[in-house]
Every structure is written in C-alpha cells, then in structure tokens.
mmCIF file of C-alpha atoms and ligand atoms in Angstrom:
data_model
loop_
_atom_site.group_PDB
_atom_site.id
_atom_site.type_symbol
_atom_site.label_atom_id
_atom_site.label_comp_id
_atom_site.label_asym_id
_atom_site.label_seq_id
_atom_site.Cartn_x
_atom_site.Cartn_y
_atom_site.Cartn_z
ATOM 1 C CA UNK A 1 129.931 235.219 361.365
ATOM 2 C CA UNK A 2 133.005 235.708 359.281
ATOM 3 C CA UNK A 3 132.390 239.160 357.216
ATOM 4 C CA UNK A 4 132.799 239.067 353.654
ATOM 5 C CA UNK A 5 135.516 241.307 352.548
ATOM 6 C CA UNK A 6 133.411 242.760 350.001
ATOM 7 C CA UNK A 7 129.788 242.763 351.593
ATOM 8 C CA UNK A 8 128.834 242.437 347.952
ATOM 9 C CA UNK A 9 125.565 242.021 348.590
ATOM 10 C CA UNK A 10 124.739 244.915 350.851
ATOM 11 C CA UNK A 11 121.220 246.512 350.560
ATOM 12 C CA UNK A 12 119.676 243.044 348.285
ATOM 13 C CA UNK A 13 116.956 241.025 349.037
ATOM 14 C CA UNK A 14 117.219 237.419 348.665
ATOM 15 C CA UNK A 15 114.498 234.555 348.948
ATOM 16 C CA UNK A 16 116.413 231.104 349.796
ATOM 17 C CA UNK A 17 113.503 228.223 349.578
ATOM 18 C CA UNK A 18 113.928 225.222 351.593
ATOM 19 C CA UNK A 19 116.107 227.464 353.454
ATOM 20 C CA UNK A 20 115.487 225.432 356.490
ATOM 21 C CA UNK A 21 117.715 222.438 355.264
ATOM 22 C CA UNK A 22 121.707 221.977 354.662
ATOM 23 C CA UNK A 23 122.297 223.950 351.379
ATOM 24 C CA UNK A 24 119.633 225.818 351.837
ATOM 25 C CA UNK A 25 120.521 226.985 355.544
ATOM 26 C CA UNK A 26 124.436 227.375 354.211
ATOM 27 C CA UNK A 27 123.623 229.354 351.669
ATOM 28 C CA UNK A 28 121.358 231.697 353.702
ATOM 29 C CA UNK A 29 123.939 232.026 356.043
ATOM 30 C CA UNK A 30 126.931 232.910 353.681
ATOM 31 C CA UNK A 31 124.367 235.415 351.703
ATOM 32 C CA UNK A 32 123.610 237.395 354.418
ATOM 33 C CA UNK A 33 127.240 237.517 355.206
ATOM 34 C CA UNK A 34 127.770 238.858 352.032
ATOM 35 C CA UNK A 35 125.649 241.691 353.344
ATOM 36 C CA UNK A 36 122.195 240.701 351.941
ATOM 37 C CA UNK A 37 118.513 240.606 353.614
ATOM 38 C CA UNK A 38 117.336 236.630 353.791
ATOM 39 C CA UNK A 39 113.915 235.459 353.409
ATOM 40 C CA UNK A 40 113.917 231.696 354.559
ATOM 41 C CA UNK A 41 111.205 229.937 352.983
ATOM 42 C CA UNK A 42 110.541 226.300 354.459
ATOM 43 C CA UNK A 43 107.708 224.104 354.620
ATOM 44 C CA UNK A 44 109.382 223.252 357.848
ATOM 45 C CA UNK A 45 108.858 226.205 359.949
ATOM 46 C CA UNK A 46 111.038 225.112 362.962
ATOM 47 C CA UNK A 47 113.832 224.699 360.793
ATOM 48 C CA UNK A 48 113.180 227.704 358.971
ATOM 49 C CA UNK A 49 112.816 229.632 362.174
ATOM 50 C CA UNK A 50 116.162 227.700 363.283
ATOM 51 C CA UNK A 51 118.498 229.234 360.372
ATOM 52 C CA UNK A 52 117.105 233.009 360.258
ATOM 53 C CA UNK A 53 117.763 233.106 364.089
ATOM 54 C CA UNK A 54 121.232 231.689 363.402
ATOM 55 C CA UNK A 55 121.901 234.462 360.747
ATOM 56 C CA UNK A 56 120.587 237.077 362.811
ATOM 57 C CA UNK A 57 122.820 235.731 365.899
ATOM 58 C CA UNK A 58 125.529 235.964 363.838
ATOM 59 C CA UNK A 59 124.820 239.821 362.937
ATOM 60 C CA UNK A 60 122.989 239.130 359.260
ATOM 61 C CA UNK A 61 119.209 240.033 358.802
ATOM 62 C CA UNK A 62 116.793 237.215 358.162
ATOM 63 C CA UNK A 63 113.168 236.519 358.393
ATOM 64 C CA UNK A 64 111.283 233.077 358.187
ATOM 65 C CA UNK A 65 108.381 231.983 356.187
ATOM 66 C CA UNK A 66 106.445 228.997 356.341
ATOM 67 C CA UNK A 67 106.084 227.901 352.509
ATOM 68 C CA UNK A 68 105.195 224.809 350.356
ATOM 69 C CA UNK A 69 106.984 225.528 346.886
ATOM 70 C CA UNK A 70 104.633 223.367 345.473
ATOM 71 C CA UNK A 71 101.089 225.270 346.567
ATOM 72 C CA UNK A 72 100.942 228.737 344.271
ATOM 73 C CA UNK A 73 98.653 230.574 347.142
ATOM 74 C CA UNK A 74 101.292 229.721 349.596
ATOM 75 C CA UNK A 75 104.134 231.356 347.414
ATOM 76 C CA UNK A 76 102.340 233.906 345.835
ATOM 77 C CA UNK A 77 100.965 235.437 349.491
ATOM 78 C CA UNK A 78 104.840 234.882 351.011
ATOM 79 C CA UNK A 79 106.756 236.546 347.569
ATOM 80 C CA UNK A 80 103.961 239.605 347.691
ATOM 81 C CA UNK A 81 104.824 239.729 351.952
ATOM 82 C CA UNK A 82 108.241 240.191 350.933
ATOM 83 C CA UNK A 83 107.946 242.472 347.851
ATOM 84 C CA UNK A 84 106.307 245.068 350.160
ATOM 85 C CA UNK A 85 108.072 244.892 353.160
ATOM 86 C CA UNK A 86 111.618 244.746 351.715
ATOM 87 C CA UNK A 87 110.674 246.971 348.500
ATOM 88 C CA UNK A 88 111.824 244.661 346.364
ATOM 89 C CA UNK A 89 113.514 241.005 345.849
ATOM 90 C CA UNK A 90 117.221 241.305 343.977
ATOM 91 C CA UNK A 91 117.951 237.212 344.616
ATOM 92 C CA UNK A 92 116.103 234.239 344.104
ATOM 93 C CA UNK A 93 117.749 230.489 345.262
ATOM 94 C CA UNK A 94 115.593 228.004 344.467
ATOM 95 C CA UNK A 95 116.899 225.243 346.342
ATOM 96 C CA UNK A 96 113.424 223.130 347.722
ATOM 97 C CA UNK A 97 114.160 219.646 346.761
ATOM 98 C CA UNK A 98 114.137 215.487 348.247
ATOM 99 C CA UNK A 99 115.339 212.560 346.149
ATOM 100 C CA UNK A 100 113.135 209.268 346.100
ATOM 101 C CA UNK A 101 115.435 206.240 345.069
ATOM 102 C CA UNK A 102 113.529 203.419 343.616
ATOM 103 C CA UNK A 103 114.800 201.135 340.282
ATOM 104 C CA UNK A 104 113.370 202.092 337.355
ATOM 105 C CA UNK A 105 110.888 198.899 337.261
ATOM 106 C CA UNK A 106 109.630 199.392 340.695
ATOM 107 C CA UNK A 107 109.163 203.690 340.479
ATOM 108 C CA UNK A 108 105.688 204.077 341.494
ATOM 109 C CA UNK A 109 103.363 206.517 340.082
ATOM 110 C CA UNK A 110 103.237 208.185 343.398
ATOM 111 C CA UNK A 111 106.722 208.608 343.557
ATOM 112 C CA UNK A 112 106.971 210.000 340.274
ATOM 113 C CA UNK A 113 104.766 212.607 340.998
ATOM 114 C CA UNK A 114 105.691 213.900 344.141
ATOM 115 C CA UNK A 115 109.250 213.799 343.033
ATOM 116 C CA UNK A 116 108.749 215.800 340.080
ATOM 117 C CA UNK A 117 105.977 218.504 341.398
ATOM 118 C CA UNK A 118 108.777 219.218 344.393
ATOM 119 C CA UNK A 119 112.073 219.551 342.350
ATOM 120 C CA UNK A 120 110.452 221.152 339.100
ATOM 121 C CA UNK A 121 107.401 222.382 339.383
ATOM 122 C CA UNK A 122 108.102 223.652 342.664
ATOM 123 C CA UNK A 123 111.099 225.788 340.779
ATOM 124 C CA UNK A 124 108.616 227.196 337.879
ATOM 125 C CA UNK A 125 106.112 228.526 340.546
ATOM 126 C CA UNK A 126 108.648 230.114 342.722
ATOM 127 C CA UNK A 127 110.665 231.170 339.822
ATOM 128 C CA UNK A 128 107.782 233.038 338.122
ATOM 129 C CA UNK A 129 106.462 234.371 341.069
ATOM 130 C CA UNK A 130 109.552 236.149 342.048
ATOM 131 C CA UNK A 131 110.476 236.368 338.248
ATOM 132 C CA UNK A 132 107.302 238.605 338.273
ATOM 133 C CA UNK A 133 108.056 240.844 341.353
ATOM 134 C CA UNK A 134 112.071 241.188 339.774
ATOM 135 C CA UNK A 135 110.427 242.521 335.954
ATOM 136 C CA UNK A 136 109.052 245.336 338.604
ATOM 137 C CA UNK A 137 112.202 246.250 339.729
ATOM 138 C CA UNK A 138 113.627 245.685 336.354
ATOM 139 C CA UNK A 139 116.757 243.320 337.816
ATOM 140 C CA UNK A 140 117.704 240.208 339.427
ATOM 141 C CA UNK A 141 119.221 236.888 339.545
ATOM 142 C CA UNK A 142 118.154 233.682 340.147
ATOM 143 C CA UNK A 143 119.993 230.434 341.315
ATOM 144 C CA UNK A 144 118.274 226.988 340.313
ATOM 145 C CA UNK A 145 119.969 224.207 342.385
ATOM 146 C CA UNK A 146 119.856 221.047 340.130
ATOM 147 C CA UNK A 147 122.026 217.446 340.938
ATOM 148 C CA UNK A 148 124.729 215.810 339.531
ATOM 149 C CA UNK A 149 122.188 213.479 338.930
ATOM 150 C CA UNK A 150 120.906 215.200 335.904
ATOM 151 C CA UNK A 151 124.550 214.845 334.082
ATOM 152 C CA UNK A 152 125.171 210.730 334.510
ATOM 153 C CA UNK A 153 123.608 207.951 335.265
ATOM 154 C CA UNK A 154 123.571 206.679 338.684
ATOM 155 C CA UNK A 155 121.005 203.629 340.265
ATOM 156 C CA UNK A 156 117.611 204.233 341.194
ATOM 157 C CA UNK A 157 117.613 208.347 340.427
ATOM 158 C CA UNK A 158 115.017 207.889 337.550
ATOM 159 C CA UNK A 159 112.651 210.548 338.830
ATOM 160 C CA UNK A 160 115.115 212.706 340.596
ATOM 161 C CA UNK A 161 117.679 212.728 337.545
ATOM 162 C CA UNK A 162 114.481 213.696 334.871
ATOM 163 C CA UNK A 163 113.228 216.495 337.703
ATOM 164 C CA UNK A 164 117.174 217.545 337.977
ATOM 165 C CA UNK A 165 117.597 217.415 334.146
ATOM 166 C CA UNK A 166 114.147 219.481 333.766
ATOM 167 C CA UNK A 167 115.585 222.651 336.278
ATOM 168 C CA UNK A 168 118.892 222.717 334.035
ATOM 169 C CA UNK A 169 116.355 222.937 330.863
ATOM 170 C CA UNK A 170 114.306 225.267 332.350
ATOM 171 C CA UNK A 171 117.518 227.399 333.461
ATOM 172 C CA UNK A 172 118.260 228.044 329.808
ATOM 173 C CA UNK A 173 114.772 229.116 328.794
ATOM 174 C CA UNK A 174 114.517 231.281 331.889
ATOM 175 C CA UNK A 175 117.493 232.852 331.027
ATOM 176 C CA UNK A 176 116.857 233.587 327.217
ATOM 177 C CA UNK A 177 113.332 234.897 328.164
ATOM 178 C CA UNK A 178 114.592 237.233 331.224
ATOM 179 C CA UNK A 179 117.782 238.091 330.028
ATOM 180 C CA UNK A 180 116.225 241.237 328.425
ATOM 181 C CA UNK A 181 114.251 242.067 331.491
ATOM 182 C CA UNK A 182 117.714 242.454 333.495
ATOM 183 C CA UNK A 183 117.286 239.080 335.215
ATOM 184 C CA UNK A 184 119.943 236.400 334.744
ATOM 185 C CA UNK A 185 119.187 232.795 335.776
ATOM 186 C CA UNK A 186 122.328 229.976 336.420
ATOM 187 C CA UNK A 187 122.252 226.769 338.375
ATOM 188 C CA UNK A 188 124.509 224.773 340.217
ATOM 189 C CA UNK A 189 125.226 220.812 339.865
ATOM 190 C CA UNK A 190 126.114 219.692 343.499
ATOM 191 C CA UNK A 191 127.628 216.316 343.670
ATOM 192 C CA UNK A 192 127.420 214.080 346.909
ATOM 193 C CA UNK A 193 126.900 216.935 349.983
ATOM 194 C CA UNK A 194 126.790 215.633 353.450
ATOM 195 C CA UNK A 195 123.681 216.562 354.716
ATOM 196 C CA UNK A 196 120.250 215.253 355.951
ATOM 197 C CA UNK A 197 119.200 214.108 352.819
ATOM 198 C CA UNK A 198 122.053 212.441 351.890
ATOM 199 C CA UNK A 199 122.355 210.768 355.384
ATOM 200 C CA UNK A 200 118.545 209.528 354.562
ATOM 201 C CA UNK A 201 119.164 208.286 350.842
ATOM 202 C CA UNK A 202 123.046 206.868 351.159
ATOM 203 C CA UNK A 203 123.903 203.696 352.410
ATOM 204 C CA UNK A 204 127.442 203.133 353.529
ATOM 205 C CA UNK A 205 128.435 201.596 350.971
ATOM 206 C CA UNK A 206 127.400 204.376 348.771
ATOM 207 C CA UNK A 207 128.930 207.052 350.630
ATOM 208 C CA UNK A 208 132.154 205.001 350.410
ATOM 209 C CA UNK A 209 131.267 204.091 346.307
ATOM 210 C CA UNK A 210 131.428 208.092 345.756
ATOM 211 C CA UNK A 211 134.158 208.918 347.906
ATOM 212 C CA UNK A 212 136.666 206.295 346.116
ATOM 213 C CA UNK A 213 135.562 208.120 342.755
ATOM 214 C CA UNK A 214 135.894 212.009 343.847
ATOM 215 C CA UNK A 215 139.112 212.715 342.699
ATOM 216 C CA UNK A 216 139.209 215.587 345.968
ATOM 217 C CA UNK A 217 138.393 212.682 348.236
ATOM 218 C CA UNK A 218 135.615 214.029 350.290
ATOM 219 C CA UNK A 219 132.359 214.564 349.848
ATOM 220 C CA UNK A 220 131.058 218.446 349.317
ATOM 221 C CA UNK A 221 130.037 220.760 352.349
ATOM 222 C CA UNK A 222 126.629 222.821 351.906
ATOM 223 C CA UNK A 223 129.129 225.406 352.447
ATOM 224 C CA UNK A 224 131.169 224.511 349.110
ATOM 225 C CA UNK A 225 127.634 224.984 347.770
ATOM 226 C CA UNK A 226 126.673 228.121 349.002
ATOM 227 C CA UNK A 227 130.233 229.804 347.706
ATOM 228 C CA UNK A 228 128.959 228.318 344.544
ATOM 229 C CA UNK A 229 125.905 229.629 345.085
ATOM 230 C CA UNK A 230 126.859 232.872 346.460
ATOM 231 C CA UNK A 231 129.107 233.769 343.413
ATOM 232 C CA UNK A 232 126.259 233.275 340.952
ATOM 233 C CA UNK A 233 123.757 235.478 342.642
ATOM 234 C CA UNK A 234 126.459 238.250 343.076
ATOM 235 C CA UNK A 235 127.353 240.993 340.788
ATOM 236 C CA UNK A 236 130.650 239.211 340.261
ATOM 237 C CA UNK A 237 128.621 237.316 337.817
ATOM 238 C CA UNK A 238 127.099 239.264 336.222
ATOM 239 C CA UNK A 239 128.139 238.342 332.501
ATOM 240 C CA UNK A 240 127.373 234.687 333.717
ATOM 241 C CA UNK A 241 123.654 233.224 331.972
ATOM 242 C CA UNK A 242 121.752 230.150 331.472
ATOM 243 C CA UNK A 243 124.728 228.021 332.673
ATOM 244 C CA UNK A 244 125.152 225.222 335.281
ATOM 245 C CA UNK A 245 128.198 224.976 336.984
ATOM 246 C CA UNK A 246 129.104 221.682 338.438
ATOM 247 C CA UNK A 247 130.062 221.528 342.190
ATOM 248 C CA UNK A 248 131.716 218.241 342.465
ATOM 249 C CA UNK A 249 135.322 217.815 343.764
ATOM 250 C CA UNK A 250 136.200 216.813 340.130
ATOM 251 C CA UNK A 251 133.597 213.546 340.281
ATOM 252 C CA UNK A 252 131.663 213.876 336.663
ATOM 253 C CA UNK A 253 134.955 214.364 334.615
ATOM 254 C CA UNK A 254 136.814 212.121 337.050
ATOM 255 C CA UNK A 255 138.184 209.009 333.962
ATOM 256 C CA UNK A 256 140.253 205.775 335.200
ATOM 257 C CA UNK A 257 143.634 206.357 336.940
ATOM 258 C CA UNK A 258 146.606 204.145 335.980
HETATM 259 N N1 NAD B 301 122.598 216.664 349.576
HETATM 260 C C1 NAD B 301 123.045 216.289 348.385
HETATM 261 O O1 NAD B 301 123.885 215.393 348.265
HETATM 262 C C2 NAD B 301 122.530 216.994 347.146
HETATM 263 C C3 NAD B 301 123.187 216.740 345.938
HETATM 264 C C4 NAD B 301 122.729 217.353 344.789
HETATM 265 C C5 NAD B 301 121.645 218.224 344.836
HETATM 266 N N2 NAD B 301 121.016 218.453 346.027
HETATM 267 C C6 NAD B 301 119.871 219.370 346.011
HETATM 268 O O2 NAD B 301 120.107 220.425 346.923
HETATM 269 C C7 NAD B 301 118.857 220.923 347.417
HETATM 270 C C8 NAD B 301 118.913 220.987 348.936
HETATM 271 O O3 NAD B 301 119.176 219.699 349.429
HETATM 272 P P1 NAD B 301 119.742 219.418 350.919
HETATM 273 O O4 NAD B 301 120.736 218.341 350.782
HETATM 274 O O5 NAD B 301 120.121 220.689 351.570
HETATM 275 O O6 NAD B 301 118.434 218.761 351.570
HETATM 276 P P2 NAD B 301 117.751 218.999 352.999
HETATM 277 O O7 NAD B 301 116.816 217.845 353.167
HETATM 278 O O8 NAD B 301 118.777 219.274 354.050
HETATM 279 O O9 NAD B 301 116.921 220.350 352.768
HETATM 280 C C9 NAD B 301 115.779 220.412 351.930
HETATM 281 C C10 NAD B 301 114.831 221.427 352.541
HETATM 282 O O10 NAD B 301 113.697 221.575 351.658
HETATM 283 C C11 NAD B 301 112.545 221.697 352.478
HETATM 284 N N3 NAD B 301 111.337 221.338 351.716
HETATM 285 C C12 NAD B 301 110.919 220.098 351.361
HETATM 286 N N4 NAD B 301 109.748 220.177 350.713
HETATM 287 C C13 NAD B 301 109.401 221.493 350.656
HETATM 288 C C14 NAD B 301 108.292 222.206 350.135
HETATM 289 N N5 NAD B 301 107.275 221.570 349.525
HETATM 290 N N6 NAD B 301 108.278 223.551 350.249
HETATM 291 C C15 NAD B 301 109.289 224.201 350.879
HETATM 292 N N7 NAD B 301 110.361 223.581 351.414
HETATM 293 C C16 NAD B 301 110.423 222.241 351.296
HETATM 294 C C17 NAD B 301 112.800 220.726 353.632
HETATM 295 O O11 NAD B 301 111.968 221.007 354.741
HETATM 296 C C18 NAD B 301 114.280 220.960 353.910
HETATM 297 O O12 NAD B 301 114.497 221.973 354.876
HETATM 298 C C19 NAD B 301 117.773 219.989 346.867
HETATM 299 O O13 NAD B 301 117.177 220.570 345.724
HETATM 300 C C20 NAD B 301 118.563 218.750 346.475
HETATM 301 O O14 NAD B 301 117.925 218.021 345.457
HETATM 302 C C21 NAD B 301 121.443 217.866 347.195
#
C-alpha cells in the first residue's frame, strides 16, 4: 500500500457500507492508508471478506461484517459490535447503493421500492445508527455517496435520480441537526465510475455517450472517489458541512464547444 504522507487518520474508526464493491472497496482501502481502522459492511460477505483481507495485506487494519443497510437489527447489532470493540466510530461512508434503469412509463412499483429503501432509506438507518454511537463520543463525520444522477436529467434514472436527490436532501438536514453535536455530514456526486455496476447498467453506447461529453475524457476511477471521499471524512475538512461535491471530470458544467 502506498502510505499517506500524513496518516491523517491514525487512531479513527471508520464504517465503509457496501464496502465489498468498487467505491466502496477503494475507499476502504485508501482510508486505512490514511491510517484509519475499517469496518467493511457488505451484504456480500465474500466480497466484504475480499477487501478487509486486501487492506490488511497491504499493512491497514480491517474487519468484515455481513450487513443489509436496509434491515435495522442487522445494522444496529453490527454498529453496537463495533462501538465496543473499537471504543468508538470517528467515520461513517455510507456508500450501499444499485441503480435500476427503467423509462419512466414502464418503472414498476417493485422497482421503485427496492430502489429507494437501498439508496435512501438504507442511508437514514445507517446514518442514525452510527449518528447515535458518534453523539457518545461527541464527534464525527459522515460521507453520503449520492450520483450525478441527482443533479441532471439522464434516461431511465427516475428512481435512482429521486433516491440520489433524497441523500443530498438529507445531507443538509443531517448536517444542520448534528453540526452542534460535533458531527459534520458532506456527500459526494460521482459521475460515470468504471465499476461493476456500471459494467451491469451501461451499454456501449452509453459508456461511449458519456465519455464524448467528459470534458477529462475518461470515465472516473473508484479511486478518484475515494480521494474525494477520503478528504471529506478527514480533519482537512473540517470547516466543510452539508455540501456535495461533484466528482465528475468536469461532466455536469461541461456546455457546447465551438
Ligand atoms: N459506479 C458508478 O458509476 C456510480 C456513479 C454514481 C454513484 N455511484 C454510487 O456509488 C455507490 C457504490 O457504487 P459502486 O459503483 O461501487 O457499486 P458496486 O456494485 O461495485 O458496489 C455496491 C456494493 O453495495 C453492496 N450492497 C448492495 N445492497 C446492499 C445492502 N442491502 N446492504 C449492504 N450492502 C449492499 C453490494 O454487495 C456491493 O458490494 C452506490 O451508492 C452508487 O449508487 C456509483
């Protein structure tokens, strides 16, 4: 693992959930490099298992949970495992998510609702949970990952863009309610990443749609997410609340070149 010059976050606690996957497993990876203790929560326990052996490997410290975001038992019993073992949680990245494409017309009910209870009520349960163990420490910071969905308007995102737009709401009153507890809470607005769920949901000729409009010309790494990521849960931010900063290569503001 390359060391972080600063091992900012030596002697912190930080819960990454769906920790397993490509942001989620970046962004474990690069926190503990920073010098922090990871708790990988996954409802995939392989691939939770997976990433806290590849931190460890690497010289970090890591330990894996299987978790479903969306079932409070399941968080509540992991969060209070951690509390007491670590003494504490200083980080929360709350990262769990899928995308369901469908047209507006056709979204079914189904859809709409697994869609939504993943990417934002998934987010308030974990969030209050460990919102709850951080008022007992009287600090921490917390890290919604939202989409670039929830700031335009692209085909067949209905549900995704509304759960997206929901975390960036929630963000603010998160914020404004724990600000005076000593927790801050930002997000993060990925554009196009390359990872498994955007191999699932993009065709090739989306892929190639996106990359002619990202003005950077590529599409972002999980890696470019967890810097993103990383920053916002570190002390270097720490006059940084109830934003969202965009991760895109420049797409969102991108206008029409001559
Ligand atoms: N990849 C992109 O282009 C992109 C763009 C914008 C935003 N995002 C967001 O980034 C986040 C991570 O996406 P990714 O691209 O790394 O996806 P990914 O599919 O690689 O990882 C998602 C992880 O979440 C886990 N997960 C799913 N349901 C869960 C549940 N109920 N409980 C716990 N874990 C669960 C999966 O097992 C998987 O490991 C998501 O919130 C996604 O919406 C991704």
């Amino acid at each position: 693992m390359s060391q972080s010059l600063l091992q900012r976050l030596e002697g912190q606690v930080a819960i990454v959930t769906g920790g397993g996957g490509g942001i989620g497993g970046a962004t474990s990876r690069r926190l503990a490099a920073d010098g922090a203790f990871v708790a990988v929560f996954d409802i995939n326990e392989a691939a939770a298992n997976a990433v806290a052996d590849s931190v460890r490997a690497a010289g970090g410290r890591a330990s894996s949970w299987r978790v479903d975001v969306t079932d409070r038992n399941s968080v509540s019993a992991a969060v209070a495992a951690v509390e007491s073992e670590c003494g504490g949680i200083d980080i929360l990245v709350n990262n769990a998510g899928l995308a369901r494409q469908a047209s507006f017309l056709e979204l079914k009910d189904e859809d709409w609702n697994f869609i939504l209870n993943l990417n934002l009520t998934g987010y308030f349960i974990v969030g209050q949970e460990v919102a709850r163990a951080m008022v007992r420490k009287g600090a921490g910071r917390i890290v919604n990952v939202s989409s670039l969905a929830a700031h335009y308007a692209a085909g067949k995102q209905a549900v995704y863009a509304a759960a997206k737009g929901g975390v960036i709401a929630l963000t603010q009153v998160m914020a404004f309610e724990l600000a005076p507890l000593g927790i801050s809470v930002n997000a993060i607005s990925p554009g196009p990443v390359a990872t498994e769920m955007s191999a699932r949901n993009m065709s090739a000729h989306s892929r190639q749609a996106r990359l002619d409009r990202i003005p950077q010309g590529r599409l972002g790494t999980p890696e470019d997410m967890a810097n993103a990521i990383a920053f916002l849960a570190s002390p270097d931010a720490a006059y940084v609340n109830g934003t969202t900063l965009i991760v895109d290569g420049g797409l969102l503001r991108a206008g029409i070149r001559e």
